[in-house]
PDB file of C-alpha atoms and ligand atoms in Angstrom:
ATOM      1  CA  MET S  41      -7.769 -28.750   4.210  1.00  0.00           C
ATOM      2  CA  PRO S  42      -8.508 -25.056   3.646  1.00  0.00           C
ATOM      3  CA  ARG S  43     -11.921 -23.991   4.779  1.00  0.00           C
ATOM      4  CA  PRO S  44     -14.269 -23.084   1.813  1.00  0.00           C
ATOM      5  CA  VAL S  45     -15.598 -19.579   2.021  1.00  0.00           C
ATOM      6  CA  ILE S  46     -17.630 -17.074   0.135  1.00  0.00           C
ATOM      7  CA  ILE S  47     -16.782 -13.409   0.723  1.00  0.00           C
ATOM      8  CA  ASP S  48     -19.740 -11.129   0.370  1.00  0.00           C
ATOM      9  CA  CYS S  49     -18.538  -7.541   0.229  1.00  0.00           C
ATOM     10  CA  ASP S  50     -18.912  -3.916  -0.768  1.00  0.00           C
ATOM     11  CA  PRO S  51     -15.356  -2.616  -1.521  1.00  0.00           C
ATOM     12  CA  GLY S  52     -14.826  -0.216   0.171  1.00  0.00           C
ATOM     13  CA  THR S  53     -11.371   0.557   1.544  1.00  0.00           C
ATOM     14  CA  ASP S  54     -11.304  -1.971   4.349  1.00  0.00           C
ATOM     15  CA  ASP S  55     -13.146  -4.545   2.226  1.00  0.00           C
ATOM     16  CA  ALA S  56     -10.186  -4.147  -0.174  1.00  0.00           C
ATOM     17  CA  VAL S  57      -7.713  -5.073   2.591  1.00  0.00           C
ATOM     18  CA  ALA S  58     -10.026  -7.947   3.699  1.00  0.00           C
ATOM     19  CA  LEU S  59     -10.279  -9.385   0.225  1.00  0.00           C
ATOM     20  CA  LEU S  60      -6.415  -9.276  -0.306  1.00  0.00           C
ATOM     21  CA  LEU S  61      -6.001 -10.907   3.101  1.00  0.00           C
ATOM     22  CA  ALA S  62      -8.405 -13.681   2.266  1.00  0.00           C
ATOM     23  CA  PHE S  63      -6.574 -14.283  -1.062  1.00  0.00           C
ATOM     24  CA  ALA S  64      -3.289 -14.559   0.815  1.00  0.00           C
ATOM     25  CA  SER S  65      -4.607 -16.922   3.534  1.00  0.00           C
ATOM     26  CA  PRO S  66      -3.780 -20.587   2.897  1.00  0.00           C
ATOM     27  CA  GLU S  67      -6.329 -21.609   5.530  1.00  0.00           C
ATOM     28  CA  LEU S  68      -9.153 -20.393   3.181  1.00  0.00           C
ATOM     29  CA  ASP S  69     -10.362 -21.598  -0.123  1.00  0.00           C
ATOM     30  CA  VAL S  70     -12.220 -18.614  -1.569  1.00  0.00           C
ATOM     31  CA  ARG S  71     -14.849 -20.050  -3.791  1.00  0.00           C
ATOM     32  CA  ALA S  72     -16.437 -16.734  -4.800  1.00  0.00           C
ATOM     33  CA  VAL S  73     -16.561 -13.026  -4.116  1.00  0.00           C
ATOM     34  CA  THR S  74     -20.126 -11.675  -4.259  1.00  0.00           C
ATOM     35  CA  VAL S  75     -20.663  -7.935  -4.297  1.00  0.00           C
ATOM     36  CA  ALA S  76     -23.432  -5.625  -3.100  1.00  0.00           C
ATOM     37  CA  GLY S  77     -23.832  -1.859  -3.298  1.00  0.00           C
ATOM     38  CA  GLY S  78     -22.877  -0.490   0.127  1.00  0.00           C
ATOM     39  CA  ASN S  79     -19.989   1.827   0.724  1.00  0.00           C
ATOM     40  CA  VAL S  80     -20.556   3.123  -2.810  1.00  0.00           C
ATOM     41  CA  GLY S  81     -22.947   2.068  -5.561  1.00  0.00           C
ATOM     42  CA  LEU S  82     -22.869  -1.474  -7.041  1.00  0.00           C
ATOM     43  CA  ALA S  83     -21.229  -0.365 -10.265  1.00  0.00           C
ATOM     44  CA  ARG S  84     -18.167   0.902  -8.348  1.00  0.00           C
ATOM     45  CA  THR S  85     -18.034  -1.867  -5.707  1.00  0.00           C
ATOM     46  CA  LEU S  86     -18.171  -4.487  -8.459  1.00  0.00           C
ATOM     47  CA  ALA S  87     -15.476  -2.840 -10.428  1.00  0.00           C
ATOM     48  CA  ASN S  88     -13.376  -2.544  -7.281  1.00  0.00           C
ATOM     49  CA  ALA S  89     -13.753  -6.174  -6.422  1.00  0.00           C
ATOM     50  CA  LEU S  90     -12.869  -7.274  -9.988  1.00  0.00           C
ATOM     51  CA  ALA S  91      -9.771  -4.929  -9.908  1.00  0.00           C
ATOM     52  CA  LEU S  92      -8.582  -6.401  -6.556  1.00  0.00           C
ATOM     53  CA  THR S  93      -9.019  -9.927  -7.770  1.00  0.00           C
ATOM     54  CA  ARG S  94      -6.921  -9.286 -10.833  1.00  0.00           C
ATOM     55  CA  LEU S  95      -4.342  -7.352  -8.811  1.00  0.00           C
ATOM     56  CA  ALA S  96      -3.935 -10.346  -6.569  1.00  0.00           C
ATOM     57  CA  GLY S  97      -3.613 -12.655  -9.580  1.00  0.00           C
ATOM     58  CA  VAL S  98      -6.306 -15.102  -8.338  1.00  0.00           C
ATOM     59  CA  SER S  99      -8.986 -16.714 -10.530  1.00  0.00           C
ATOM     60  CA  VAL S 100     -11.897 -16.345  -8.047  1.00  0.00           C
ATOM     61  CA  PRO S 101     -15.267 -15.737  -9.612  1.00  0.00           C
ATOM     62  CA  VAL S 102     -16.795 -12.286  -8.821  1.00  0.00           C
ATOM     63  CA  HIS S 103     -20.545 -12.021  -8.948  1.00  0.00           C
ATOM     64  CA  ALA S 104     -22.625  -8.878  -9.057  1.00  0.00           C
ATOM     65  CA  GLY S 105     -25.440  -8.798  -6.460  1.00  0.00           C
ATOM     66  CA  ALA S 106     -27.902  -6.448  -4.904  1.00  0.00           C
ATOM     67  CA  ASP S 107     -27.741  -2.718  -5.708  1.00  0.00           C
ATOM     68  CA  ARG S 108     -30.071  -1.874  -2.780  1.00  0.00           C
ATOM     69  CA  PRO S 109     -31.259  -3.390   0.456  1.00  0.00           C
ATOM     70  CA  LEU S 110     -34.262  -5.637   0.693  1.00  0.00           C
ATOM     71  CA  LEU S 111     -36.455  -2.749   1.783  1.00  0.00           C
ATOM     72  CA  GLY S 112     -35.919   0.970   1.303  1.00  0.00           C
ATOM     73  CA  ALA S 113     -33.310   2.967  -0.545  1.00  0.00           C
ATOM     74  CA  PHE S 114     -29.584   2.669  -1.102  1.00  0.00           C
ATOM     75  CA  THR S 115     -27.329   4.931   0.871  1.00  0.00           C
ATOM     76  CA  GLY S 116     -23.505   4.900   0.531  1.00  0.00           C
ATOM     77  CA  GLU S 117     -20.589   6.057   2.753  1.00  0.00           C
ATOM     78  CA  PRO S 118     -18.334   8.093   0.427  1.00  0.00           C
ATOM     79  CA  ARG S 119     -17.228  10.323   3.375  1.00  0.00           C
ATOM     80  CA  VAL S 120     -15.015   7.419   4.537  1.00  0.00           C
ATOM     81  CA  HIS S 121     -14.321   5.536   1.293  1.00  0.00           C
ATOM     82  CA  GLY S 122     -14.348   8.348  -1.289  1.00  0.00           C
ATOM     83  CA  PRO S 123     -16.627   8.530  -4.270  1.00  0.00           C
ATOM     84  CA  ASP S 124     -14.851   5.611  -5.965  1.00  0.00           C
ATOM     85  CA  GLY S 125     -14.856   3.350  -2.907  1.00  0.00           C
ATOM     86  CA  LEU S 126     -11.091   3.084  -2.675  1.00  0.00           C
ATOM     87  CA  GLY S 127     -10.154   6.520  -1.510  1.00  0.00           C
ATOM     88  CA  GLY S 128      -9.087   7.739  -4.963  1.00  0.00           C
ATOM     89  CA  ILE S 129      -6.486   4.891  -5.320  1.00  0.00           C
ATOM     90  CA  VAL S 130      -6.702   3.930  -9.015  1.00  0.00           C
ATOM     91  CA  LEU S 131      -6.066   0.209  -9.742  1.00  0.00           C
ATOM     92  CA  PRO S 132      -5.645  -1.347 -13.141  1.00  0.00           C
ATOM     93  CA  PRO S 133      -9.125  -2.524 -14.296  1.00  0.00           C
ATOM     94  CA  GLY S 134     -10.225  -6.036 -13.551  1.00  0.00           C
ATOM     95  CA  GLY S 135     -11.874  -8.605 -15.771  1.00  0.00           C
ATOM     96  CA  ALA S 136     -15.580  -9.352 -16.416  1.00  0.00           C
ATOM     97  CA  PRO S 137     -17.924 -10.496 -13.606  1.00  0.00           C
ATOM     98  CA  ALA S 138     -18.837 -14.066 -13.530  1.00  0.00           C
ATOM     99  CA  PRO S 139     -22.182 -14.997 -15.048  1.00  0.00           C
ATOM    100  CA  GLY S 140     -25.172 -15.301 -12.590  1.00  0.00           C
ATOM    101  CA  ILE S 141     -26.240 -12.980  -9.806  1.00  0.00           C
ATOM    102  CA  ALA S 142     -24.729 -13.203  -6.370  1.00  0.00           C
ATOM    103  CA  ALA S 143     -27.587 -15.021  -4.540  1.00  0.00           C
ATOM    104  CA  ASP S 144     -27.803 -17.686  -7.298  1.00  0.00           C
ATOM    105  CA  ALA S 145     -24.106 -18.181  -7.164  1.00  0.00           C
ATOM    106  CA  ILE S 146     -24.146 -18.526  -3.345  1.00  0.00           C
ATOM    107  CA  ARG S 147     -26.838 -21.104  -3.552  1.00  0.00           C
ATOM    108  CA  ALA S 148     -25.070 -23.085  -6.339  1.00  0.00           C
ATOM    109  CA  ILE S 149     -21.818 -23.172  -4.273  1.00  0.00           C
ATOM    110  CA  LEU S 150     -23.675 -24.295  -1.092  1.00  0.00           C
ATOM    111  CA  ARG S 151     -25.452 -26.988  -3.061  1.00  0.00           C
ATOM    112  CA  GLN S 152     -22.393 -28.338  -4.865  1.00  0.00           C
ATOM    113  CA  SER S 153     -19.721 -28.096  -2.221  1.00  0.00           C
ATOM    114  CA  ALA S 154     -18.563 -31.307  -0.769  1.00  0.00           C
ATOM    115  CA  ASP S 155     -17.919 -29.542   2.458  1.00  0.00           C
ATOM    116  CA  PRO S 156     -20.102 -26.985   4.316  1.00  0.00           C
ATOM    117  CA  VAL S 157     -19.179 -23.442   3.357  1.00  0.00           C
ATOM    118  CA  THR S 158     -18.486 -20.527   5.611  1.00  0.00           C
ATOM    119  CA  LEU S 159     -20.105 -17.195   4.627  1.00  0.00           C
ATOM    120  CA  VAL S 160     -18.044 -14.132   5.357  1.00  0.00           C
ATOM    121  CA  GLY S 161     -20.289 -10.929   5.312  1.00  0.00           C
ATOM    122  CA  ILE S 162     -18.420  -7.631   5.235  1.00  0.00           C
ATOM    123  CA  GLY S 163     -21.092  -5.445   3.673  1.00  0.00           C
ATOM    124  CA  PRO S 164     -24.821  -5.068   3.810  1.00  0.00           C
ATOM    125  CA  ALA S 165     -26.149  -8.686   4.173  1.00  0.00           C
ATOM    126  CA  THR S 166     -28.600  -8.484   1.252  1.00  0.00           C
ATOM    127  CA  ASN S 167     -26.973 -11.137  -0.998  1.00  0.00           C
ATOM    128  CA  LEU S 168     -26.400 -13.664   1.759  1.00  0.00           C
ATOM    129  CA  ALA S 169     -29.972 -13.171   3.001  1.00  0.00           C
ATOM    130  CA  LEU S 170     -31.461 -13.559  -0.492  1.00  0.00           C
ATOM    131  CA  ALA S 171     -29.624 -16.816  -0.954  1.00  0.00           C
ATOM    132  CA  LEU S 172     -30.839 -18.296   2.240  1.00  0.00           C
ATOM    133  CA  ALA S 173     -34.364 -16.891   2.114  1.00  0.00           C
ATOM    134  CA  THR S 174     -35.039 -18.310  -1.298  1.00  0.00           C
ATOM    135  CA  GLU S 175     -33.751 -21.826  -0.402  1.00  0.00           C
ATOM    136  CA  PRO S 176     -33.838 -22.071   3.420  1.00  0.00           C
ATOM    137  CA  ALA S 177     -32.835 -25.823   3.374  1.00  0.00           C
ATOM    138  CA  LEU S 178     -29.367 -24.723   2.167  1.00  0.00           C
ATOM    139  CA  ALA S 179     -28.657 -23.286   5.631  1.00  0.00           C
ATOM    140  CA  GLU S 180     -27.595 -26.809   6.512  1.00  0.00           C
ATOM    141  CA  ARG S 181     -24.705 -26.447   4.056  1.00  0.00           C
ATOM    142  CA  VAL S 182     -23.479 -23.317   5.865  1.00  0.00           C
ATOM    143  CA  ALA S 183     -20.662 -24.128   8.249  1.00  0.00           C
ATOM    144  CA  ALA S 184     -20.675 -20.726   9.902  1.00  0.00           C
ATOM    145  CA  ILE S 185     -21.290 -17.064   9.207  1.00  0.00           C
ATOM    146  CA  ALA S 186     -18.651 -14.482  10.116  1.00  0.00           C
ATOM    147  CA  LEU S 187     -19.819 -10.895   9.862  1.00  0.00           C
ATOM    148  CA  MET S 188     -18.483  -7.418  10.322  1.00  0.00           C
ATOM    149  CA  SER S 189     -21.710  -5.950  11.594  1.00  0.00           C
ATOM    150  CA  GLY S 190     -23.339  -4.261  14.522  1.00  0.00           C
ATOM    151  CA  ALA S 191     -22.228  -2.775  17.762  1.00  0.00           C
ATOM    152  CA  TRP S 192     -23.153  -3.420  21.305  1.00  0.00           C
ATOM    153  CA  ALA S 193     -23.189   0.234  22.175  1.00  0.00           C
ATOM    154  CA  GLU S 194     -22.835   3.244  19.875  1.00  0.00           C
ATOM    155  CA  GLY S 195     -23.180   3.132  16.054  1.00  0.00           C
ATOM    156  CA  ASN S 196     -21.177   4.850  13.394  1.00  0.00           C
ATOM    157  CA  VAL S 197     -23.797   5.781  10.801  1.00  0.00           C
ATOM    158  CA  THR S 198     -26.411   6.847  13.353  1.00  0.00           C
ATOM    159  CA  PRO S 199     -25.920   6.900  17.165  1.00  0.00           C
ATOM    160  CA  ALA S 200     -27.793   3.625  17.269  1.00  0.00           C
ATOM    161  CA  ALA S 201     -26.504   1.654  14.302  1.00  0.00           C
ATOM    162  CA  GLU S 202     -23.423   0.425  12.566  1.00  0.00           C
ATOM    163  CA  PHE S 203     -23.281   0.848   8.776  1.00  0.00           C
ATOM    164  CA  ASN S 204     -23.706  -2.727   7.526  1.00  0.00           C
ATOM    165  CA  ALA S 205     -26.479  -3.638   9.976  1.00  0.00           C
ATOM    166  CA  TRP S 206     -28.202  -0.276   9.245  1.00  0.00           C
ATOM    167  CA  SER S 207     -27.884  -0.636   5.507  1.00  0.00           C
ATOM    168  CA  ASP S 208     -30.090  -3.862   5.417  1.00  0.00           C
ATOM    169  CA  PRO S 209     -31.348  -4.786   8.844  1.00  0.00           C
ATOM    170  CA  GLU S 210     -34.005  -7.170   7.368  1.00  0.00           C
ATOM    171  CA  ALA S 211     -31.177  -9.077   5.691  1.00  0.00           C
ATOM    172  CA  LEU S 212     -29.254  -9.330   8.946  1.00  0.00           C
ATOM    173  CA  ALA S 213     -32.421 -10.576  10.667  1.00  0.00           C
ATOM    174  CA  ILE S 214     -32.689 -13.336   8.062  1.00  0.00           C
ATOM    175  CA  LEU S 215     -29.161 -14.465   8.761  1.00  0.00           C
ATOM    176  CA  LEU S 216     -29.766 -14.529  12.443  1.00  0.00           C
ATOM    177  CA  ALA S 217     -32.912 -16.617  11.890  1.00  0.00           C
ATOM    178  CA  ALA S 218     -31.028 -19.171   9.818  1.00  0.00           C
ATOM    179  CA  GLY S 219     -29.898 -21.135  12.770  1.00  0.00           C
ATOM    180  CA  ARG S 220     -26.237 -21.255  11.888  1.00  0.00           C
ATOM    181  CA  PRO S 221     -23.308 -20.157  14.059  1.00  0.00           C
ATOM    182  CA  VAL S 222     -22.978 -16.407  13.619  1.00  0.00           C
ATOM    183  CA  THR S 223     -19.857 -14.472  14.670  1.00  0.00           C
ATOM    184  CA  PHE S 224     -19.951 -10.740  15.003  1.00  0.00           C
ATOM    185  CA  ALA S 225     -16.943  -8.406  14.582  1.00  0.00           C
ATOM    186  CA  THR S 226     -18.679  -5.343  16.079  1.00  0.00           C
ATOM    187  CA  LEU S 227     -17.512  -1.696  16.073  1.00  0.00           C
ATOM    188  CA  GLU S 228     -16.235  -2.184  19.661  1.00  0.00           C
ATOM    189  CA  LEU S 229     -13.995  -5.015  18.335  1.00  0.00           C
ATOM    190  CA  THR S 230     -12.791  -3.184  15.145  1.00  0.00           C
ATOM    191  CA  ALA S 231     -12.000  -0.118  17.151  1.00  0.00           C
ATOM    192  CA  GLN S 232      -9.120  -2.160  18.509  1.00  0.00           C
ATOM    193  CA  ALA S 233      -7.901  -2.630  14.962  1.00  0.00           C
ATOM    194  CA  LEU S 234      -6.769   0.980  14.573  1.00  0.00           C
ATOM    195  CA  ALA S 235      -4.695   1.480  11.416  1.00  0.00           C
ATOM    196  CA  THR S 236      -2.378   4.343  12.461  1.00  0.00           C
ATOM    197  CA  PRO S 237       0.221   5.899  10.135  1.00  0.00           C
ATOM    198  CA  GLU S 238       2.945   3.985  12.105  1.00  0.00           C
ATOM    199  CA  ARG S 239       1.255   0.610  11.468  1.00  0.00           C
ATOM    200  CA  ILE S 240       0.831   1.366   7.761  1.00  0.00           C
ATOM    201  CA  ALA S 241       4.495   2.309   7.583  1.00  0.00           C
ATOM    202  CA  GLN S 242       5.358  -1.010   9.243  1.00  0.00           C
ATOM    203  CA  TRP S 243       3.375  -2.762   6.484  1.00  0.00           C
ATOM    204  CA  ARG S 244       5.052  -0.891   3.765  1.00  0.00           C
ATOM    205  CA  ALA S 245       8.498  -1.961   5.011  1.00  0.00           C
ATOM    206  CA  LYS S 246       7.511  -5.622   4.559  1.00  0.00           C
ATOM    207  CA  GLY S 247       7.810  -5.720   0.769  1.00  0.00           C
ATOM    208  CA  THR S 248       7.561  -4.270  -2.668  1.00  0.00           C
ATOM    209  CA  GLY S 249       4.536  -6.125  -4.102  1.00  0.00           C
ATOM    210  CA  ARG S 250       1.733  -4.281  -5.862  1.00  0.00           C
ATOM    211  CA  CYS S 251      -0.937  -5.670  -3.552  1.00  0.00           C
ATOM    212  CA  LEU S 252       0.929  -4.610  -0.375  1.00  0.00           C
ATOM    213  CA  ALA S 253       1.447  -1.146  -1.818  1.00  0.00           C
ATOM    214  CA  ALA S 254      -2.249  -0.840  -2.903  1.00  0.00           C
ATOM    215  CA  ALA S 255      -3.425  -2.013   0.624  1.00  0.00           C
ATOM    216  CA  CYS S 256      -1.148   0.633   2.255  1.00  0.00           C
ATOM    217  CA  ASP S 257      -2.239   3.369  -0.141  1.00  0.00           C
ATOM    218  CA  ILE S 258      -5.937   2.468   0.205  1.00  0.00           C
ATOM    219  CA  GLN S 259      -5.801   2.349   3.985  1.00  0.00           C
ATOM    220  CA  ALA S 260      -3.750   5.588   4.232  1.00  0.00           C
ATOM    221  CA  SER S 261      -6.605   7.279   2.223  1.00  0.00           C
ATOM    222  CA  VAL S 262      -9.116   6.693   5.087  1.00  0.00           C
ATOM    223  CA  PRO S 263      -9.729   9.813   7.209  1.00  0.00           C
ATOM    224  CA  PRO S 264      -8.799   9.257  10.860  1.00  0.00           C
ATOM    225  CA  SER S 265     -11.806   8.425  13.022  1.00  0.00           C
ATOM    226  CA  GLN S 266     -12.606  11.406  15.233  1.00  0.00           C
ATOM    227  CA  ARG S 267     -14.854   9.001  17.139  1.00  0.00           C
ATOM    228  CA  LEU S 268     -11.724   7.074  18.130  1.00  0.00           C
ATOM    229  CA  GLY S 269      -9.554  10.034  18.991  1.00  0.00           C
ATOM    230  CA  GLY S 270      -8.199  10.874  15.436  1.00  0.00           C
ATOM    231  CA  ARG S 271      -5.157   8.578  15.759  1.00  0.00           C
ATOM    232  CA  GLY S 272      -6.092   6.355  12.874  1.00  0.00           C
ATOM    233  CA  ALA S 273      -8.984   4.510  11.120  1.00  0.00           C
ATOM    234  CA  PRO S 274     -10.444   1.153  12.265  1.00  0.00           C
ATOM    235  CA  LEU S 275      -9.744  -1.637   9.876  1.00  0.00           C
ATOM    236  CA  HIS S 276     -13.154  -3.242  10.258  1.00  0.00           C
ATOM    237  CA  ASP S 277     -13.597  -5.928   7.600  1.00  0.00           C
ATOM    238  CA  PRO S 278     -10.316  -7.872   7.988  1.00  0.00           C
ATOM    239  CA  CYS S 279     -11.411  -8.752  11.469  1.00  0.00           C
ATOM    240  CA  ALA S 280     -14.140 -11.000   9.970  1.00  0.00           C
ATOM    241  CA  VAL S 281     -11.550 -12.872   7.953  1.00  0.00           C
ATOM    242  CA  LEU S 282      -8.805 -13.080  10.607  1.00  0.00           C
ATOM    243  CA  CYS S 283     -11.153 -14.461  13.236  1.00  0.00           C
ATOM    244  CA  LEU S 284     -11.439 -17.548  11.021  1.00  0.00           C
ATOM    245  CA  THR S 285      -7.790 -18.022  10.320  1.00  0.00           C
ATOM    246  CA  HIS S 286      -6.302 -16.764  13.648  1.00  0.00           C
ATOM    247  CA  PRO S 287      -8.962 -17.258  16.317  1.00  0.00           C
ATOM    248  CA  ARG S 288      -6.387 -17.064  19.016  1.00  0.00           C
ATOM    249  CA  LEU S 289      -5.966 -13.340  18.386  1.00  0.00           C
ATOM    250  CA  PHE S 290      -9.472 -12.835  19.630  1.00  0.00           C
ATOM    251  CA  THR S 291     -11.593 -13.479  22.602  1.00  0.00           C
ATOM    252  CA  SER S 292     -15.244 -13.863  22.275  1.00  0.00           C
ATOM    253  CA  ARG S 293     -18.480 -14.593  24.173  1.00  0.00           C
ATOM    254  CA  PRO S 294     -21.874 -16.013  23.465  1.00  0.00           C
ATOM    255  CA  ALA S 295     -24.617 -13.593  23.020  1.00  0.00           C
ATOM    256  CA  HIS S 296     -28.286 -13.199  22.079  1.00  0.00           C
ATOM    257  CA  VAL S 297     -28.407 -10.721  19.227  1.00  0.00           C
ATOM    258  CA  GLN S 298     -31.372  -9.110  17.642  1.00  0.00           C
ATOM    259  CA  VAL S 299     -31.588  -6.290  15.141  1.00  0.00           C
ATOM    260  CA  GLU S 300     -34.080  -3.413  15.383  1.00  0.00           C
ATOM    261  CA  LEU S 301     -36.298  -3.369  12.265  1.00  0.00           C
ATOM    262  CA  ALA S 302     -38.791  -0.564  13.298  1.00  0.00           C
ATOM    263  CA  ALA S 303     -38.597   2.722  11.427  1.00  0.00           C
ATOM    264  CA  GLY S 304     -37.127   5.500  13.425  1.00  0.00           C
ATOM    265  CA  ILE S 305     -34.007   6.516  15.188  1.00  0.00           C
ATOM    266  CA  SER S 306     -32.972   3.119  16.406  1.00  0.00           C
ATOM    267  CA  ARG S 307     -33.469   1.224  13.095  1.00  0.00           C
ATOM    268  CA  GLY S 308     -30.518  -1.013  12.347  1.00  0.00           C
ATOM    269  CA  ARG S 309     -29.331  -1.163  16.044  1.00  0.00           C
ATOM    270  CA  THR S 310     -27.991  -4.611  17.061  1.00  0.00           C
ATOM    271  CA  VAL S 311     -29.321  -5.262  20.510  1.00  0.00           C
ATOM    272  CA  MET S 312     -26.604  -7.607  21.981  1.00  0.00           C
ATOM    273  CA  ASN S 313     -27.256  -9.368  25.302  1.00  0.00           C
ATOM    274  CA  ARG S 314     -23.781 -10.558  26.112  1.00  0.00           C
ATOM    275  CA  TRP S 315     -24.622 -11.482  29.658  1.00  0.00           C
ATOM    276  CA  GLY S 316     -27.800 -13.515  29.404  1.00  0.00           C
ATOM    277  CA  GLY S 317     -30.597 -14.890  27.254  1.00  0.00           C
ATOM    278  CA  VAL S 318     -30.302 -17.891  24.893  1.00  0.00           C
ATOM    279  CA  PRO S 319     -27.255 -17.337  22.736  1.00  0.00           C
ATOM    280  CA  ASN S 320     -27.706 -17.216  19.003  1.00  0.00           C
ATOM    281  CA  ALA S 321     -24.357 -15.760  18.138  1.00  0.00           C
ATOM    282  CA  ARG S 322     -20.813 -15.144  19.267  1.00  0.00           C
ATOM    283  CA  VAL S 323     -19.585 -11.646  19.668  1.00  0.00           C
ATOM    284  CA  LEU S 324     -15.906 -10.940  19.347  1.00  0.00           C
ATOM    285  CA  ASP S 325     -14.736  -9.091  22.503  1.00  0.00           C
ATOM    286  CA  THR S 326     -10.952  -8.330  22.336  1.00  0.00           C
ATOM    287  CA  LEU S 327      -8.295  -8.350  19.731  1.00  0.00           C
ATOM    288  CA  ASP S 328      -4.557  -8.676  19.961  1.00  0.00           C
ATOM    289  CA  ALA S 329      -3.968  -5.578  17.794  1.00  0.00           C
ATOM    290  CA  ASP S 330      -0.216  -5.973  17.386  1.00  0.00           C
ATOM    291  CA  GLY S 331      -0.665  -9.596  16.342  1.00  0.00           C
ATOM    292  CA  PHE S 332      -3.513  -8.553  13.946  1.00  0.00           C
ATOM    293  CA  PHE S 333      -1.346  -6.027  12.169  1.00  0.00           C
ATOM    294  CA  ALA S 334       1.730  -8.297  12.073  1.00  0.00           C
ATOM    295  CA  VAL S 335      -0.232 -11.079  10.432  1.00  0.00           C
ATOM    296  CA  LEU S 336      -1.880  -8.789   7.951  1.00  0.00           C
ATOM    297  CA  GLY S 337       1.462  -7.221   6.946  1.00  0.00           C
ATOM    298  CA  GLU S 338       3.040 -10.650   6.446  1.00  0.00           C
ATOM    299  CA  ARG S 339       0.124 -12.028   4.481  1.00  0.00           C
ATOM    300  CA  LEU S 340      -0.202  -9.010   2.239  1.00  0.00           C
ATOM    301  CA  ALA S 341       3.516  -9.192   1.484  1.00  0.00           C
ATOM    302  CA  THR S 342       3.170 -12.676   0.111  1.00  0.00           C
ATOM    303  CA  LEU S 343       0.832 -11.427  -2.737  1.00  0.00           C
ATOM    304  CA  PRO S 344       2.239 -10.106  -6.101  1.00  0.00           C
TER     305      PRO S 344
HETATM  306  C1  LIG W 423     -18.508  -1.286   7.855  1.00  0.00           C
HETATM  307  O1  LIG W 423     -19.190  -0.350   7.014  1.00  0.00           O
HETATM  308  C2  LIG W 423     -18.400  -0.040   5.907  1.00  0.00           C
HETATM  309  O2  LIG W 423     -18.244   1.293   5.724  1.00  0.00           O
HETATM  310  C3  LIG W 423     -17.080  -0.753   6.042  1.00  0.00           C
HETATM  311  O3  LIG W 423     -16.577  -1.295   4.918  1.00  0.00           O
HETATM  312  C4  LIG W 423     -17.427  -1.885   7.148  1.00  0.00           C
HETATM  313  O4  LIG W 423     -17.837  -3.026   6.427  1.00  0.00           O
HETATM  314  C5  LIG W 423     -18.072  -0.528   9.186  1.00  0.00           C
HETATM  315  O5  LIG W 423     -19.161  -0.032   9.841  1.00  0.00           O
HETATM  316 CA1  LIG W 424     -17.542  -3.392   4.065  1.00  0.00          CA
END
């Protein structure tokens, strides 16, 4: 039986690839896509999620969620994702959002699902945290939480913090306190998923579908990461999807994870004790990058 999942996202170039991958994964039953402001403002991330859902031809409800973190102000990342969030790649417009805000939709799905639901968080964690904070008993209905979030060493938005963790650290702390199994795809892990021009060309050669073409165009728009030597851009968010469907491509270890909430230069830092303490999470460690890109290309090529 496919695993029921909710994808909470902020598309976002790598979110776009992750969403298409999830839609193309027979192991997953995507019950809803919930959207927050993150890489760009909510109006754009929502429009992008709707457009991607229609492009893939799936009838998954897309719910609008938080346009800002629990505390503080919204800050986007247009340097990486472009002002439109998809690197200037224009998709045909999608349909209308489903009625009801993201946190309400997440709670309703958790309440009504026959099987526990896995939460996949690939943006600021605000929607997921709001859902669990407003009805904590529903945590029992959460099978697992898979996040692209955090770093055990250097951040990407500040020297201390990764973008999703930094965007809403209080929300991440709420998820960690929920007592469910949390898996982290950190910056150290996603650095191994480096989308080089050669790998994107290999994807393109796999088919002629519009989704494959869009994924290639969107990923090719991302500026190469100077932090990682300028050879390509890390494909962060698909790691949080693929670790559910292809766990053998990853190694992981238990860890005790906390997030820094204090104001100042370390806010949003994920302090990951991978060698001691009482574990409250699993941190993905290594990735078979060739296997990762092969599966992604094959899966994207199955979409229209
Ligand atoms: C994360 O932040 C966003 O810019 C990406 O979509 C990804 O979710 C990487 O730090
Ligand atoms: Ca994201």
